[in-house]
């Protein structure tokens, strides 16, 4: 499950810039979730879990290990089908918000959340790159594949990545945690992207692969803390 397709990487952190892709456009995600919404209505299938079940378990384990209070405010950036929020709610987290710029993604999340009998998850159609004042003060922000998608935007992706970091600074509290899972960026590249205002706390273990005698990760999962 890759947003960009395969990109063999090593631990040097040096990789090519990504070319523009339909995966970086709202039209793509609108159509994708429109179709997933229809499938859900017909079969009850919640659709794709980006980076698999283990990507959710990894994040939730970290939160549990850190003893993050269950009432901490959590924002899922680009929530897609909202399944991560459902899992967090099932683990007892009570202050959950998901945003996505695709109305069909939010509709799908809403339907899944209702089917699960959960009512206290807040959902909003919102472009993360144009945050509004009411979206602020979160203790935890989670991104699973959204920064990857934004990085593929055909219209000035470098500027969009900068705006992403600005938006993150608007929504995340000082000393709040930012958990990112990416298949497009190495640890070193992500450290560079988030060097202004964030420091790395931990790299979460992800599956490794061996390519040309070098060991790399197909997915990178990092925890940052917003600096004071
Ligand atoms: C690879 S999918 C991941 C979905 C979800 N996080 C998951 O793990 O299943 C990327 C998501 O980011 C959303 N997205 C992309 N750009 C966005 C933006 N600027 N603002 C809000 N959501 C965005 C897409 O609509 C899509 O739901």
XYZ file of C-alpha atoms and ligand atoms in Angstrom:
255
model
C 0.000 0.000 0.000
C 1.939 2.941 -1.242
C 0.878 6.453 -2.078
C 3.711 6.866 -4.567
C 4.412 3.353 -5.730
C 7.648 1.573 -4.948
C 10.712 3.667 -4.255
C 13.648 1.615 -3.021
C 15.476 3.632 -0.397
C 18.481 3.298 1.787
C 19.387 4.869 5.066
C 21.269 7.788 3.510
C 18.054 9.802 3.380
C 18.860 10.998 -0.111
C 16.001 10.387 -2.466
C 14.534 11.951 -5.561
C 11.832 14.594 -5.384
C 8.488 13.097 -6.275
C 6.883 13.935 -9.561
C 3.336 15.245 -9.555
C 0.666 12.578 -9.408
C -3.105 12.283 -9.454
C -2.698 10.995 -5.892
C -1.875 14.552 -4.904
C -5.195 15.946 -6.100
C -8.520 16.376 -4.357
C -10.287 15.019 -7.459
C -8.499 11.702 -6.978
C -9.512 11.360 -3.316
C -13.086 12.535 -3.969
C -13.492 9.833 -6.614
C -11.715 7.184 -4.498
C -13.895 7.787 -1.418
C -17.059 8.174 -3.495
C -16.423 4.650 -4.730
C -15.486 3.363 -1.230
C -18.641 4.968 0.151
C -20.730 3.089 -2.378
C -18.948 -0.188 -1.544
C -19.544 0.432 2.160
C -23.243 1.066 1.545
C -23.529 -2.128 -0.481
C -21.332 -4.484 1.528
C -20.353 -2.828 4.818
C -16.667 -3.006 3.831
C -14.818 -0.024 5.366
C -12.203 -0.037 2.592
C -8.490 0.476 2.570
C -6.481 0.869 5.764
C -3.393 2.698 4.617
C -0.204 0.901 5.696
C -2.293 -1.906 7.181
C -3.701 -2.701 10.612
C -0.236 -2.739 12.143
C 0.193 0.970 11.393
C -2.720 1.730 13.721
C -1.538 -0.705 16.384
C 1.925 0.913 16.300
C 0.478 4.388 16.970
C -1.943 3.263 19.661
C 0.784 1.222 21.429
C 2.990 4.305 21.534
C 0.152 6.393 23.012
C -0.557 3.730 25.604
C 3.131 3.332 26.484
C 3.422 7.114 26.960
C 0.285 7.028 29.127
C -1.308 9.730 26.999
C -4.458 10.645 28.984
C -7.609 9.244 27.379
C -9.205 12.692 27.222
C -6.287 14.266 25.314
C -7.415 16.097 22.189
C -6.384 14.136 19.108
C -6.580 15.345 15.491
C -6.369 12.856 12.619
C -5.160 14.878 9.619
C -6.699 13.509 6.400
C -8.683 10.850 8.202
C -9.904 9.053 5.042
C -12.369 6.384 6.179
C -11.843 7.335 9.849
C -10.959 3.795 10.894
C -8.006 5.005 12.985
C -10.418 7.191 14.976
C -12.713 4.196 15.470
C -9.794 2.154 16.840
C -8.733 5.006 19.131
C -12.297 5.324 20.429
C -12.437 1.575 21.071
C -9.219 1.936 23.097
C -10.930 4.540 25.293
C -9.838 7.854 23.765
C -12.681 10.315 24.111
C -11.604 13.580 22.501
C -11.187 12.688 18.849
C -11.431 14.857 15.733
C -10.909 13.886 12.112
C -10.608 16.223 9.156
C -10.408 15.525 5.466
C -10.799 17.767 2.450
C -12.858 15.158 0.664
C -16.569 15.323 1.584
C -17.024 11.685 0.516
C -14.245 10.601 2.926
C -15.997 12.407 5.777
C -19.355 10.893 4.776
C -17.762 7.427 4.752
C -16.143 8.038 8.178
C -19.490 9.222 9.528
C -21.243 6.084 8.262
C -18.553 3.776 9.689
C -18.584 5.549 13.047
C -22.388 5.272 13.218
C -22.258 1.585 12.294
C -19.770 1.052 15.139
C -22.230 2.741 17.505
C -19.767 5.505 18.354
C -21.104 9.023 18.635
C -18.487 11.261 20.178
C -16.013 11.571 17.289
C -15.975 14.993 15.644
C -15.597 15.099 11.875
C -15.107 18.061 9.571
C -14.628 18.611 5.854
C -11.527 20.782 5.965
C -8.458 21.434 3.872
C -5.539 21.142 6.290
C -3.603 23.663 4.231
C -6.136 26.398 5.033
C -6.760 25.862 8.759
C -9.286 27.970 10.607
C -9.013 29.447 14.079
C -11.366 26.908 15.678
C -9.003 24.089 14.697
C -6.304 24.612 17.333
C -4.928 23.486 20.674
C -4.606 19.772 19.894
C -2.364 17.703 22.147
C -1.783 15.031 19.511
C -1.849 15.255 15.714
C -1.669 12.102 13.640
C -0.892 11.814 9.931
C -1.035 8.495 8.145
C -0.394 9.042 4.433
C -1.689 12.614 4.152
C 1.656 14.413 4.048
C 2.609 11.823 1.419
C -0.455 12.715 -0.666
C 0.145 16.458 -0.282
C 3.753 15.944 -1.392
C 2.468 14.650 -4.729
C 0.371 17.715 -5.508
C 0.946 18.722 -9.141
C 0.640 22.398 -8.228
C 3.791 23.512 -6.348
C 4.194 20.641 -3.884
C 7.206 22.271 -2.185
C 5.064 25.264 -1.221
C 2.265 22.939 -0.058
C 4.716 21.076 2.214
C 5.805 24.369 3.760
C 2.164 25.299 4.319
C 1.603 21.889 5.933
C 4.284 22.655 8.549
C 2.704 26.095 9.175
C -0.741 24.534 9.551
C 0.660 21.961 11.967
C 2.106 24.757 14.097
C -1.357 26.384 14.145
C -3.286 23.297 15.239
C -0.804 21.572 17.579
C -0.180 22.853 21.110
C 3.332 23.729 22.272
C 4.951 20.465 23.397
C 2.171 18.499 21.679
C 3.013 15.310 19.811
C 2.938 14.769 16.042
C 2.881 11.159 14.852
C 3.562 10.697 11.166
C 3.562 7.534 9.066
C 4.959 7.883 5.547
C 5.887 5.612 2.690
C 7.335 8.380 0.547
C 9.847 9.961 2.886
C 12.771 8.542 4.807
C 13.438 9.385 8.434
C 16.195 11.836 7.397
C 13.935 13.560 4.883
C 11.142 13.937 7.438
C 13.591 15.327 10.009
C 14.519 17.933 7.430
C 10.888 18.747 6.537
C 9.915 19.273 10.184
C 13.129 20.794 11.511
C 11.528 24.195 12.089
C 9.625 23.968 15.340
C 9.710 20.208 15.926
C 12.116 17.773 17.505
C 12.163 14.045 17.061
C 11.247 11.970 20.093
C 11.193 8.488 18.690
C 11.247 6.386 15.552
C 8.638 3.643 15.751
C 9.752 0.253 14.442
C 8.377 -0.637 10.996
C 9.013 -3.639 8.731
C 12.431 -3.653 7.045
C 13.423 -4.871 3.609
C 16.757 -5.646 2.052
C 17.531 -4.224 -1.396
C 20.886 -4.466 -3.143
C 22.533 -5.522 0.092
C 21.229 -2.481 1.973
C 18.568 -2.484 4.622
C 15.766 0.046 4.446
C 12.213 0.612 5.625
C 9.212 0.595 3.329
C 7.323 2.775 5.814
C 8.682 5.393 8.205
C 6.873 6.184 11.450
C 8.152 9.032 13.604
C 7.023 10.861 16.702
C 7.872 14.560 16.891
C 7.270 17.003 19.703
C 6.476 20.625 19.026
C 9.175 22.817 20.571
C 8.233 25.461 23.141
C -3.317 8.110 1.744
S -4.890 8.684 2.250
C -4.796 8.259 3.982
C -6.122 8.250 4.684
C -6.078 7.896 6.168
N -5.188 8.774 6.919
C -5.676 6.456 6.382
O -4.641 6.199 7.006
O -6.402 5.585 5.916
C -4.637 10.448 2.267
C -5.804 11.234 2.806
O -5.444 12.607 2.912
C -6.554 13.400 2.502
N -5.981 14.718 2.138
C -5.059 14.982 1.186
N -4.765 16.294 1.173
C -5.504 16.869 2.149
C -5.625 18.205 2.627
N -4.954 19.223 2.079
N -6.461 18.439 3.667
C -7.174 17.424 4.227
N -7.113 16.150 3.803
C -6.283 15.869 2.784
C -7.157 12.606 1.363
O -8.482 12.990 1.070
C -7.043 11.173 1.931
O -8.145 10.866 2.730
